[in-house]
Short mmCIF file of C-alpha atoms in Angstrom, two decimals:
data_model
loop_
_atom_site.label_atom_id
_atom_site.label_comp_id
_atom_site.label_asym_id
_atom_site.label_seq_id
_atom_site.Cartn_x
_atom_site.Cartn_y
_atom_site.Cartn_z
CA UNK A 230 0.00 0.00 0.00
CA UNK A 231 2.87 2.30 0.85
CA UNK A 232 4.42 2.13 -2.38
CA UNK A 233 0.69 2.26 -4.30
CA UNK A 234 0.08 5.70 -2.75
CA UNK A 235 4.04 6.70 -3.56
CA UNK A 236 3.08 5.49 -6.71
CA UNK A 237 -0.17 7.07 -6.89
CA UNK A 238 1.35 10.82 -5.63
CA UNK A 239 4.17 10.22 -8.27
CA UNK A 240 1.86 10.24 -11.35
CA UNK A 241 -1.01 13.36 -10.21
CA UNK A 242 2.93 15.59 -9.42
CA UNK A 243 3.90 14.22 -13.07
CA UNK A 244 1.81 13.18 -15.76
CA UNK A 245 2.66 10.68 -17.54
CA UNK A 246 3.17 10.75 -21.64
CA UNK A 247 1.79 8.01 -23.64
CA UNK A 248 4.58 7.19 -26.11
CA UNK A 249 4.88 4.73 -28.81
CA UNK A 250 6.45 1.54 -29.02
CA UNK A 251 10.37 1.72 -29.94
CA UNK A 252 10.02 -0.98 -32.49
CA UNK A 253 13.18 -1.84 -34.25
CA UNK A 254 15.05 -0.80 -37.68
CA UNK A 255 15.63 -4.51 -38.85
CA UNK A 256 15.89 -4.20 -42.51
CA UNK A 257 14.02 -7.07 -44.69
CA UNK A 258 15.89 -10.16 -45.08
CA UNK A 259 17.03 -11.04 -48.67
CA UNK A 260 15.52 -13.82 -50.07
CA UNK A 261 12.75 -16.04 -48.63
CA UNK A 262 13.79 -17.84 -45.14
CA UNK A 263 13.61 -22.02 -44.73
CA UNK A 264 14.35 -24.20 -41.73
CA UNK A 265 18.20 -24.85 -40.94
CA UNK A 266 19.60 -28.30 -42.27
CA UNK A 267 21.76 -30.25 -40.27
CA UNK A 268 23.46 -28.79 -37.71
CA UNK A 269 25.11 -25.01 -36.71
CA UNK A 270 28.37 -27.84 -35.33
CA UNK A 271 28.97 -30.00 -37.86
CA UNK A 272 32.22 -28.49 -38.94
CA UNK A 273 33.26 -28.19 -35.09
CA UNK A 274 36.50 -30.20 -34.65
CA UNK A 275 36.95 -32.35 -31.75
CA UNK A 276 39.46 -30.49 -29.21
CA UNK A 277 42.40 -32.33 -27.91
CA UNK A 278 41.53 -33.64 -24.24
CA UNK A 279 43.32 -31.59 -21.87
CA UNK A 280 47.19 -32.89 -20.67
CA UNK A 281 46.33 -32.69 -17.05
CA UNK A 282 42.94 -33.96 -17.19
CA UNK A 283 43.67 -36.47 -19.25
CA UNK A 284 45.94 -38.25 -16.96
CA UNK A 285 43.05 -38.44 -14.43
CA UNK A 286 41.46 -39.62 -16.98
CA UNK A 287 43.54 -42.60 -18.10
CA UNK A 288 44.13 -43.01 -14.00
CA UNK A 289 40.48 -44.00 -13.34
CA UNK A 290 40.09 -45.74 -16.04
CA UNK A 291 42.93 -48.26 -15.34
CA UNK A 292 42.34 -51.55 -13.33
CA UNK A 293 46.23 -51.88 -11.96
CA UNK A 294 46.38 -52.34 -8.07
CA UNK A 295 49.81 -50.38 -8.09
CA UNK A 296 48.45 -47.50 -10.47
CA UNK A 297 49.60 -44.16 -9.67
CA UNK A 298 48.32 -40.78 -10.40
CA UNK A 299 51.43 -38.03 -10.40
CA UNK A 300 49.61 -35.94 -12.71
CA UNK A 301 47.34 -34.29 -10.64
CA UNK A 302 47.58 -30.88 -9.34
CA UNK A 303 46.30 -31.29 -5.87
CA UNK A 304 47.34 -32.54 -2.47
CA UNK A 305 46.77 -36.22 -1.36
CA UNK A 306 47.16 -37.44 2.07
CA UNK A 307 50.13 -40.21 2.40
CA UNK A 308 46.61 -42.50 2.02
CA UNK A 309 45.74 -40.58 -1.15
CA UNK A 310 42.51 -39.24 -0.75
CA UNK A 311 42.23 -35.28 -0.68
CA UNK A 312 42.73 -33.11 2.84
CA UNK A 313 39.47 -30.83 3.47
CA UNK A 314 41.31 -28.76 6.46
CA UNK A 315 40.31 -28.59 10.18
CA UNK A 316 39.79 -24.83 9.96
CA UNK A 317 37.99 -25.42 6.92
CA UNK A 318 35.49 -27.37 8.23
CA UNK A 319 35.71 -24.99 11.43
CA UNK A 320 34.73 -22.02 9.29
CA UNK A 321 32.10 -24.13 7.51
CA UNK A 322 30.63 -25.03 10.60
CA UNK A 323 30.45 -21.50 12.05
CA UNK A 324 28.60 -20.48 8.44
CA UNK A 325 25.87 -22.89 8.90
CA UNK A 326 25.44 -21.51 11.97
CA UNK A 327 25.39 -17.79 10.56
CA UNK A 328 23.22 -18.89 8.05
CA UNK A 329 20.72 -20.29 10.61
CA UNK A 330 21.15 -16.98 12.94
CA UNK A 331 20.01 -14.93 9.54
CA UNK A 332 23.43 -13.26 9.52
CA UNK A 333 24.11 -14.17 5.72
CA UNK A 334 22.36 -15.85 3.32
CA UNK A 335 22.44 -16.68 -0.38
CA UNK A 336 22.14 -13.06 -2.04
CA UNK A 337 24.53 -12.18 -4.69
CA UNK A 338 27.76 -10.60 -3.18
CA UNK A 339 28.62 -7.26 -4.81
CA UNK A 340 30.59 -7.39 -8.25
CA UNK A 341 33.82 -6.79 -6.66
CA UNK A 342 33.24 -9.68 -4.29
CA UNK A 343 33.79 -9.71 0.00
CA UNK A 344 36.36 -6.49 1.16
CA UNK A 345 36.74 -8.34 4.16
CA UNK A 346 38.34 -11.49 2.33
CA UNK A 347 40.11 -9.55 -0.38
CA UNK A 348 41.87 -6.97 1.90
CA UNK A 349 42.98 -9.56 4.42
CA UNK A 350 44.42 -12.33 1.37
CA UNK A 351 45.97 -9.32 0.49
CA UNK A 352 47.75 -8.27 3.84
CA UNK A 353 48.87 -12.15 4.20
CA UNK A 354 50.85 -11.68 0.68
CA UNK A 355 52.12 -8.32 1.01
CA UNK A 356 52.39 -7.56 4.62
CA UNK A 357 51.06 -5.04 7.55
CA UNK A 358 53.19 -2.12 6.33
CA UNK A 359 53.32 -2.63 2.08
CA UNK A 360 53.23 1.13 0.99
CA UNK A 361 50.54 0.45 -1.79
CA UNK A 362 48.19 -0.67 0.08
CA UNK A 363 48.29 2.29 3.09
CA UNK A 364 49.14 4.54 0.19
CA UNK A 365 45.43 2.70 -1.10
CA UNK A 366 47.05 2.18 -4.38
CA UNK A 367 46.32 -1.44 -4.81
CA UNK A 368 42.76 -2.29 -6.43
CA UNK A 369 41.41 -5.83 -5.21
CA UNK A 370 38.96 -7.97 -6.76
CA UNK A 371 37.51 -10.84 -5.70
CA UNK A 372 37.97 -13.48 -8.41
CA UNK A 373 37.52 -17.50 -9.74
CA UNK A 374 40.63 -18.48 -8.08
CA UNK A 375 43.54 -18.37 -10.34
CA UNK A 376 42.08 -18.70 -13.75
CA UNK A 377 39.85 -16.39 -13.26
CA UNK A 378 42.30 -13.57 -11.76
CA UNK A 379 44.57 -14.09 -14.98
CA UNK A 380 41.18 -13.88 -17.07
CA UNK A 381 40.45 -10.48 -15.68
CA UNK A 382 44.10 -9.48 -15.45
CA UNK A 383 43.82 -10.05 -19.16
CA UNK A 384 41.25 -8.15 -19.75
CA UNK A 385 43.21 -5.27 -18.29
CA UNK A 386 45.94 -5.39 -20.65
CA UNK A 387 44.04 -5.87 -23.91
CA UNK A 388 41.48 -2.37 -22.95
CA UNK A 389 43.83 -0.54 -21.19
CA UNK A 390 47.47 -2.01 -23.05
CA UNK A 391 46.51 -2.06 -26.50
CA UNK A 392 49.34 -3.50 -28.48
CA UNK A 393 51.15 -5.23 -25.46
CA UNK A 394 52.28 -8.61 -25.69
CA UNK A 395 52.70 -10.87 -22.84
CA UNK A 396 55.81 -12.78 -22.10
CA UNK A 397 55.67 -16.13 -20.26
CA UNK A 398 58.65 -18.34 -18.87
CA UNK A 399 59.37 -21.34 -21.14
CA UNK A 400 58.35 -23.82 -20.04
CA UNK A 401 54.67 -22.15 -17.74
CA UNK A 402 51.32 -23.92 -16.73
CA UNK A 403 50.08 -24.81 -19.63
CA UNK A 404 46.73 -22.50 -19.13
CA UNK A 405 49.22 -19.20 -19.37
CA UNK A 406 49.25 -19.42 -23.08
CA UNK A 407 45.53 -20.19 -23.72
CA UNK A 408 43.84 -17.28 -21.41
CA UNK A 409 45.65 -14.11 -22.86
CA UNK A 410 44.27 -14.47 -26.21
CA UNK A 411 41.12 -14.65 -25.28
CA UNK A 412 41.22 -11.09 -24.87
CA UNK A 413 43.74 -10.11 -27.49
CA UNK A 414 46.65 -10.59 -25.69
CA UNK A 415 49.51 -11.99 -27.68
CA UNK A 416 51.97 -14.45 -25.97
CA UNK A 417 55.92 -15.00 -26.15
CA UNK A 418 57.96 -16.88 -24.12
CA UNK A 419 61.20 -16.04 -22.34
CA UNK A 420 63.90 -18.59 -21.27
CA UNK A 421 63.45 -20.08 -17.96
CA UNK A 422 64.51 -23.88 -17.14
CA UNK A 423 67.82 -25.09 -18.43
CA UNK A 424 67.35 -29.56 -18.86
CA UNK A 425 70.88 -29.27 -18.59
CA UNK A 426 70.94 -28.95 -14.59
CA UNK A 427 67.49 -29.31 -14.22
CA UNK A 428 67.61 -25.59 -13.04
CA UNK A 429 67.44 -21.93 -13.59
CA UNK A 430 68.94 -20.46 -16.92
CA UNK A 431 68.91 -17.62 -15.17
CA UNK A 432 71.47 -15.91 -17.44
CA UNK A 433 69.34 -16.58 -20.52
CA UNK A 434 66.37 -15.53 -18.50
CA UNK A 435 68.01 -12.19 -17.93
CA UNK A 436 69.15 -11.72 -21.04
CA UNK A 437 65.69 -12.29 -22.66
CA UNK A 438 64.53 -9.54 -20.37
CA UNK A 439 66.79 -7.11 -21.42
CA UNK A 440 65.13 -7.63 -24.91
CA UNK A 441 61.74 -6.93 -24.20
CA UNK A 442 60.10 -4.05 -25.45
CA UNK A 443 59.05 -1.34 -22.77
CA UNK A 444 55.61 -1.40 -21.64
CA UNK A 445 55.45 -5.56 -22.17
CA UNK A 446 53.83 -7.95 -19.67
CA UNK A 447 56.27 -10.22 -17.48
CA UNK A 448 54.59 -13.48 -16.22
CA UNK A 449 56.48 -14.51 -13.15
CA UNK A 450 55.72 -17.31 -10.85
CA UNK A 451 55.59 -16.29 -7.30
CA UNK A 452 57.03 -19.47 -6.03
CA UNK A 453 56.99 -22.94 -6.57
CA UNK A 454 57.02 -21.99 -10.85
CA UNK A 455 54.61 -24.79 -12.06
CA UNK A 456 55.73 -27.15 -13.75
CA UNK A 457 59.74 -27.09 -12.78
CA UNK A 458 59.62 -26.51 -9.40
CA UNK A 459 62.58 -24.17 -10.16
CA UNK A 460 62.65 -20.54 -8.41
CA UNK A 461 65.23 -17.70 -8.73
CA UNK A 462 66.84 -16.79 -5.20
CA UNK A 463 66.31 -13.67 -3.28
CA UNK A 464 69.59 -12.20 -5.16
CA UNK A 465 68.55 -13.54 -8.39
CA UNK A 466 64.90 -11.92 -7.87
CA UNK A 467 66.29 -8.66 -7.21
CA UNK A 468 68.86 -8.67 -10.55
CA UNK A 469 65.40 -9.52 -12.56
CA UNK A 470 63.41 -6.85 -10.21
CA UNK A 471 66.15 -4.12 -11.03
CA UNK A 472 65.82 -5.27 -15.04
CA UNK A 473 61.80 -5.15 -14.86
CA UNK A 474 62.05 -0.96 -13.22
CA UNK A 475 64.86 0.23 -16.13
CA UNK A 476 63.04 -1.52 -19.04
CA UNK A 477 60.08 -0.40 -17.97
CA UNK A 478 58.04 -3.99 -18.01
CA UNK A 479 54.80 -4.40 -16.24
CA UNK A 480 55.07 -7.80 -13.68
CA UNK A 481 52.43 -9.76 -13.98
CA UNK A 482 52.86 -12.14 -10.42
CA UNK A 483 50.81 -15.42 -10.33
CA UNK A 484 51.42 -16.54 -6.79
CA UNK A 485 49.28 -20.25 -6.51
CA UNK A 486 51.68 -21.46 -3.64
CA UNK A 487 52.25 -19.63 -0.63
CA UNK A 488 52.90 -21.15 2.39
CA UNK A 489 52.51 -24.19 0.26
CA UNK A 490 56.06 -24.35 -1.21
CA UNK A 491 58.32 -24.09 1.39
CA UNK A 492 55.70 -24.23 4.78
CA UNK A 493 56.73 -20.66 5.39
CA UNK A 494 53.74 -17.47 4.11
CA UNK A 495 56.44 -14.83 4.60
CA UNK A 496 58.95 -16.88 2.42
CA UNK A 497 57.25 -17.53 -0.32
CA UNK A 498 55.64 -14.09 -0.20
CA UNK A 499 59.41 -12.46 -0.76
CA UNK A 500 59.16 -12.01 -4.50
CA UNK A 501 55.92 -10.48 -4.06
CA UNK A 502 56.61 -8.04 -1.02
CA UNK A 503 59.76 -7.19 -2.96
CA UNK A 504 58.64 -5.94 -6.65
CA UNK A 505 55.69 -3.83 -4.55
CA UNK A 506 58.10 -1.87 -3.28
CA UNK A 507 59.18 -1.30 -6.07
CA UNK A 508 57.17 2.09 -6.67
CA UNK A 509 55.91 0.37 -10.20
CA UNK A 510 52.53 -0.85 -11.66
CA UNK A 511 52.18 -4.54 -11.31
CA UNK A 512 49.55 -7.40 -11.94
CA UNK A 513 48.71 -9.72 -8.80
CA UNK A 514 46.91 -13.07 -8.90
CA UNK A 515 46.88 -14.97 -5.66
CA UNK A 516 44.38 -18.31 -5.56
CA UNK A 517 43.46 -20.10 -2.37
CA UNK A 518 42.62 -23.48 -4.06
CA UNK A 519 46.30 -24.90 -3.08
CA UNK A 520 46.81 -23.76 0.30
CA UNK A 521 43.40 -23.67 1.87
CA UNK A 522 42.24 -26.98 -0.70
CA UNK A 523 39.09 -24.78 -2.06
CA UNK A 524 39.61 -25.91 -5.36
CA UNK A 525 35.86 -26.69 -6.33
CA UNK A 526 35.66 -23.07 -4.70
CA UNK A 527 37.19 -21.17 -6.54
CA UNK A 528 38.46 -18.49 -4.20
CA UNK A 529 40.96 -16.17 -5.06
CA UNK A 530 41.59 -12.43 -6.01
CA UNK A 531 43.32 -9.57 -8.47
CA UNK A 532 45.10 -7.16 -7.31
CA UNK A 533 46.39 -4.01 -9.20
CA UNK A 534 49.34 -1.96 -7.47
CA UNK A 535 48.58 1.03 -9.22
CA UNK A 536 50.65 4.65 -8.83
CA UNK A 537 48.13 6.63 -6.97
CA UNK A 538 44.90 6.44 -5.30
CA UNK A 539 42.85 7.72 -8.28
CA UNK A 540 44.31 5.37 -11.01
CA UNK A 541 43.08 3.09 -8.53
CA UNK A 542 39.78 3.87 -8.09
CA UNK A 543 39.11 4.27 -11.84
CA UNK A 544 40.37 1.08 -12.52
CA UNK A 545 38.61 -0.70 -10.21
CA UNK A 546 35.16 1.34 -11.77
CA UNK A 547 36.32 -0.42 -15.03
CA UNK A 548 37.24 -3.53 -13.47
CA UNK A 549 33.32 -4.41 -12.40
CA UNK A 550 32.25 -4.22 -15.77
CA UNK A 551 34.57 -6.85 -16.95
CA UNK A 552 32.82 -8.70 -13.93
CA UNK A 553 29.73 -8.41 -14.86
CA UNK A 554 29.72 -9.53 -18.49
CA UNK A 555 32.09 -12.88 -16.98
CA UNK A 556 30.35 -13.90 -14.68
CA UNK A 557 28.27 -10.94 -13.09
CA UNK A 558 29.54 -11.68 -9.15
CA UNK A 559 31.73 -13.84 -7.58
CA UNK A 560 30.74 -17.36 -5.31
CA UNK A 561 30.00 -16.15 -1.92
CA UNK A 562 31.02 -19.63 0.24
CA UNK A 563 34.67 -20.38 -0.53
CA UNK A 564 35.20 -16.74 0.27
CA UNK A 565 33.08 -16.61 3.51
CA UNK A 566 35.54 -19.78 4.65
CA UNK A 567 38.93 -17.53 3.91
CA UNK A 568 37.52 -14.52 4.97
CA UNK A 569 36.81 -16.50 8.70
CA UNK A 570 39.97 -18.18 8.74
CA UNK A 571 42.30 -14.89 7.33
CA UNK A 572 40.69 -12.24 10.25
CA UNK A 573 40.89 -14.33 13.24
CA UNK A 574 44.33 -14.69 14.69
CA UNK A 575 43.54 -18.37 16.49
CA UNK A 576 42.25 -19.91 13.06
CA UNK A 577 44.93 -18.21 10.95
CA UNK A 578 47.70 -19.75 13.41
CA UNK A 579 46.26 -23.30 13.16
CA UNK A 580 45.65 -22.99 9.71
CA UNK A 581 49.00 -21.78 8.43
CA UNK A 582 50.33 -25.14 11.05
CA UNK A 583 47.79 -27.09 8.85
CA UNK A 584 49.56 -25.53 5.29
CA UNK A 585 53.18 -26.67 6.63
CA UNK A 586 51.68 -30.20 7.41
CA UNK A 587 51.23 -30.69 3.58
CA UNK A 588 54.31 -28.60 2.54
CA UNK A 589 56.41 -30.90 4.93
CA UNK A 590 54.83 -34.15 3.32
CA UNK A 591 55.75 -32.92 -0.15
CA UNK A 592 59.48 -31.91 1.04
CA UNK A 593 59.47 -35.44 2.88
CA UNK A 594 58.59 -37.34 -0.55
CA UNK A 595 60.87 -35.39 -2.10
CA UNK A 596 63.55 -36.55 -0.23
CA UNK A 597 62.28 -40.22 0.08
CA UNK A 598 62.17 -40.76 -4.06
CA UNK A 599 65.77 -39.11 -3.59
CA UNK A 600 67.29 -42.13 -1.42
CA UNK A 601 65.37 -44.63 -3.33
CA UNK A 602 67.03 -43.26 -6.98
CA UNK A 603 70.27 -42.83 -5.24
CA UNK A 604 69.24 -46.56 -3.64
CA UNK A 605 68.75 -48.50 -6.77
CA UNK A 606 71.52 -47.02 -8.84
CA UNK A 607 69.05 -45.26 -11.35
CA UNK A 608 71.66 -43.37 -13.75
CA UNK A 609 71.74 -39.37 -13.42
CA UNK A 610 72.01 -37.06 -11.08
CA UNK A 611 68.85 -36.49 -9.14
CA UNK A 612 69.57 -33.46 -7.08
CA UNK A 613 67.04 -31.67 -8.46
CA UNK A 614 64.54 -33.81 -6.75
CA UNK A 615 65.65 -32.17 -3.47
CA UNK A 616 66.48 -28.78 -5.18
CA UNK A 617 63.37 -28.13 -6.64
CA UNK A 618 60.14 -26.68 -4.41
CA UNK A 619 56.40 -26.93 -4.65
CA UNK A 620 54.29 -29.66 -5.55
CA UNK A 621 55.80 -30.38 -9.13
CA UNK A 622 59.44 -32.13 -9.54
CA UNK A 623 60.10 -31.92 -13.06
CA UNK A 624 62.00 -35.11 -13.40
CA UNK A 625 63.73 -34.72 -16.79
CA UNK A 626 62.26 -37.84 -17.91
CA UNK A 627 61.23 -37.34 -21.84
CA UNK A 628 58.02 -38.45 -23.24
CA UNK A 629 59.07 -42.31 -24.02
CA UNK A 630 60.08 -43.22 -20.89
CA UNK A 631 57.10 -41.11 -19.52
CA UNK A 632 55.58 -43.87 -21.98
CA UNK A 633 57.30 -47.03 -20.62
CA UNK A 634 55.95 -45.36 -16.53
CA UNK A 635 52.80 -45.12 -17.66
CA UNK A 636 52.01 -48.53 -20.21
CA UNK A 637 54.26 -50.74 -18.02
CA UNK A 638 54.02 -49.58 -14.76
CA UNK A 639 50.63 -47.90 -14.97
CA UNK A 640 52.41 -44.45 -13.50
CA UNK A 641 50.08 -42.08 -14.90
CA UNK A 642 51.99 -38.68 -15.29
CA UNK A 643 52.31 -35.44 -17.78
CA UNK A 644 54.65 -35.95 -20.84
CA UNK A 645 56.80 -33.65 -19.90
CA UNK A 646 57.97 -35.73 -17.34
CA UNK A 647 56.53 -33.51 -14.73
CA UNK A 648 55.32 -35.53 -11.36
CA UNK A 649 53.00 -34.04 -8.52
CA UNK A 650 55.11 -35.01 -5.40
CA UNK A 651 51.77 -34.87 -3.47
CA UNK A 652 50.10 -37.79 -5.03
CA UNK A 653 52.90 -39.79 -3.75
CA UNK A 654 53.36 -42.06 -0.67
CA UNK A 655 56.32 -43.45 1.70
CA UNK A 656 55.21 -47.02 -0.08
CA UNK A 657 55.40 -45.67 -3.24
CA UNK A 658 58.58 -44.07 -3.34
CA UNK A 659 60.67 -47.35 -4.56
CA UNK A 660 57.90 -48.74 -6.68
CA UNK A 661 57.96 -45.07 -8.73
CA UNK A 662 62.12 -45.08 -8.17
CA UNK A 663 62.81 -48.87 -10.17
CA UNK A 664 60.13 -48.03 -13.08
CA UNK A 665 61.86 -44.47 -13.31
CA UNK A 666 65.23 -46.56 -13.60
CA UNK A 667 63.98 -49.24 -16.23
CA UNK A 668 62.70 -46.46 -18.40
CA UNK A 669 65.65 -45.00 -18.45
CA UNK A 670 67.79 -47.83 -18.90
CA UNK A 671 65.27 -48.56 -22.01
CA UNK A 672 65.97 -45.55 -23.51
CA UNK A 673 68.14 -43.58 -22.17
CA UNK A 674 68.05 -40.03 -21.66
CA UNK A 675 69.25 -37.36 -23.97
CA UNK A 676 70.33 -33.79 -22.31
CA UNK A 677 68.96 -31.15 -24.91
CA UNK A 678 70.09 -27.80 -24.80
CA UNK A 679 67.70 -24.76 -23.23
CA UNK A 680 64.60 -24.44 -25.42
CA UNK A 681 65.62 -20.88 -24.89
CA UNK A 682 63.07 -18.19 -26.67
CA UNK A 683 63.19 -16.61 -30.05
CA UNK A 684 63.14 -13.36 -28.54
CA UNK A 685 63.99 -10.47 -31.05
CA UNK A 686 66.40 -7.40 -29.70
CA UNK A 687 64.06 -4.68 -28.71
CA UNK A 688 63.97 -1.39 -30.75
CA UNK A 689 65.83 1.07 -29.01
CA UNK A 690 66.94 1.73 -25.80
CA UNK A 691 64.22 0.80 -23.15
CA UNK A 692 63.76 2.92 -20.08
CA UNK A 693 61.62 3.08 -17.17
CA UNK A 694 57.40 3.92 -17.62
CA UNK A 695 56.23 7.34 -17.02
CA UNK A 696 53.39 7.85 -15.39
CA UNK A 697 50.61 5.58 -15.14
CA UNK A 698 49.43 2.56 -17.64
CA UNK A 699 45.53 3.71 -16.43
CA UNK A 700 46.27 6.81 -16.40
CA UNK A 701 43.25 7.67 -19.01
CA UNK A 702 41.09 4.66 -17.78
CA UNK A 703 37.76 7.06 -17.12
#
């Protein structure tokens, strides 16, 4: 009734005005129309099933009693089943009863997702005292976990970076090179993992760097760089740091790991907490699918580390937009769960004990399938095992005796030899060891050379970027 009479008093203040129907301006169609033959999808090739999920794939499908999946990207338990967390199922617990209470319920959140999560994931990456974020100079989003934080951090670049290409470490997640064109975004890759050591080719990393053109895209990996479970060191990170600031490249940091690669969030925050200090424009993606197991979540944020306050808040205006065509708002429960755990001290101290229970398993294994190589004799050196960090070892193995593990053995693992040390167990350790050493004892192992980049000299000197990439973003 109260909005009848508002209603009512609205229309004998104004009038209204009878107007016509808008109608359209479609012109005729040439020719006389028939119903469609066949389909819209015959032509429509069949896609090639996905590397990762394939191996899942061929897993469950095989009747072996010793199969093995080392292809998945997501902890197991030394019993291999998947970990949902104490404080997970804390937090989950306490929702239900907020729920009940009528303190939330199942509304859309806003575009840009839950403050109260976004600001505190991105105080445990960069710190009480990062000078972006009191400055307010970073511009958070709530996102789909990962993916979707490089999907709208491509989106960025292709409105607001016309022209840029993005550069990517050779080898990346395979997913790096698929999402940037979806919005335009062309992709390179820079030289990253040397087969010779099974490490860093840090020099031709730096040197492919130096060739970039100013105002390019730099994808680095946080920590724990999936798939080689290679990272620069602190001294390293701040030689490519210092080349990113006088070239005037724009970081683009995917951080999937923390806490999860070495046990310690400060640690594997370093890289981070160092290039925002940096006083230059950056790209953050942070995903809490790893550390707090939310994959079917999909929790995670974008962050912008823009150069003032205003660039900021523009951005983030044009930001929603790209929102709301994706997906229009973000899911509400993963979020809810991080945003509990994150903002109370008691839950974030047994949580972070609960992330260094799973990093320690994954260092443990590591060193396990080290003694039981060393063990059986199993030609090469395998200090990389040990060297590497992070879920992924990328063994060196090349794709046919990756063949002989997985048709012989039923080992079920990526071609690129790349194993997920958390799908394996103390019992498993030798059993993966011997098949490792009669594949390559079948065919032994070739060293190849760094696959290196292609990367053209830049034109002209670069320098550092003036003012700010957003800096006519309305």
């Amino acid at each position: 009734k109260y909005l009848a009479d508002a209603m009512k008093d609205a229309i004998l203040t104004v009038p209204s005005t009878k107007t016509s129907s808008p109608g359209s301006s479609l012109p005729d169609a040439n020719g006389p129309a028939s119903p469609l033959e066949g389909s819209l999808f015959a032509d429509v090739a069949m896609a090639p099933p996905d590397a990762i999920l394939g191996v899942t794939q061929a897993f469950r499908a095989s009747t072996s009693p010793d199969k093995l999946n080392l292809g998945v990207g997501a902890y197991r338990s030394e019993e291999g089943t998947p970990w949902v967390l104490p404080t997970v199922k804390a937090a989950e617990a306490k929702l239900l009863e907020m729920q009940e209470a009528g303190k939330i319920n199942k509304e859309y959140l806003p575009i840009d997702g839950i403050p109260e999560f976004y600001n505190a994931a991105l105080k445990l990456m960069l710190g009480d005292n990062c000078t972006p974020v009191k400055e307010g100079r970073a511009c958070s989003v709530q996102c789909l976990s990962g993916t979707g934080g490089l999907r709208l951090a491509a989106a960025c670049i292709g409105a607001f970076q016309k022209g840029a290409t993005i550069y990517v470490p050779n080898p990346t997640w395979g997913n790096h090179n698929n999402i940037f064109p979806k919005e335009g975004v062309p992709v390179q890759k820079y030289t990253y993992y040397k087969p010779e050591t099974c490490g860093l080719d840090f020099e031709g990393m730096c040197a492919d760097l130096n060739k970039m053109p100013s105002g390019s895209v730099v994808l680095l990996h946080a920590c724990a760089h999936n798939p080689t479970g290679v990272d620069p060191t602190e001294e390293q990170w701040k030689e490519i740091a210092k080349i990113v600031k006088e070239r005037g490249l724009v970081p683009l940091i995917d951080s999937a790991y923390q806490g999860f690669a070495s046990g310690d969030f400060d640690k594997d925050a370093w890289a981070c907490r160092y290039f925002a200090e940096l006083g230059i424009e950056l790209y953050l993606v942070q995903s809490f699918a790893k550390n707090m197991g939310l994959y079917g979540e999909r929790t995670g944020l974008m962050t912008v580390i823009c150069k003032d306050e205003d660039n900021a808040n523009r951005l983030r205006s044009q930001i929603k937009p790209f929102i709301r065509t994706m997906y229009s708002s973000p899911p509400a429960h993963g979020a809810r769960i991080a945003e509990l755990i994150l903002n109370d001290p008691e839950q974030l101290s047994a949580w972070k004990k609960e992330v260094k229970v799973m990093a320690d398993r994954i260092i443990k294994m590591r060193k396990l399938l080290f003694q039981a190589l060393k063990d059986n004799g199993c030609p090469g050196n395998w200090d990389h095992v040990v060297n590497q960090i992070g879920m992924f070892t990328f063994t060196g193995l090349n794709p046919e005796q990756v063949e002989i593990l997985t048709k012989k053995y039923q080992i079920f693992l990526t071609k690129d030899g790349r194993i997920s040390m958390a799908g394996l167990s103390e019992s498993k350790c030798k059993y993966l060891a011997d098949a490792m050493k009669d594949a390559i004892l079948t065919v032994p192992s070739t060293k190849t050379s760094s696959p290196g980049s292609s990367l053209p000299d830049a034109n002209g000197p670069a320098s550092p970027l003036e003012g700010s990439l957003f800096a006519d973003v309305a």
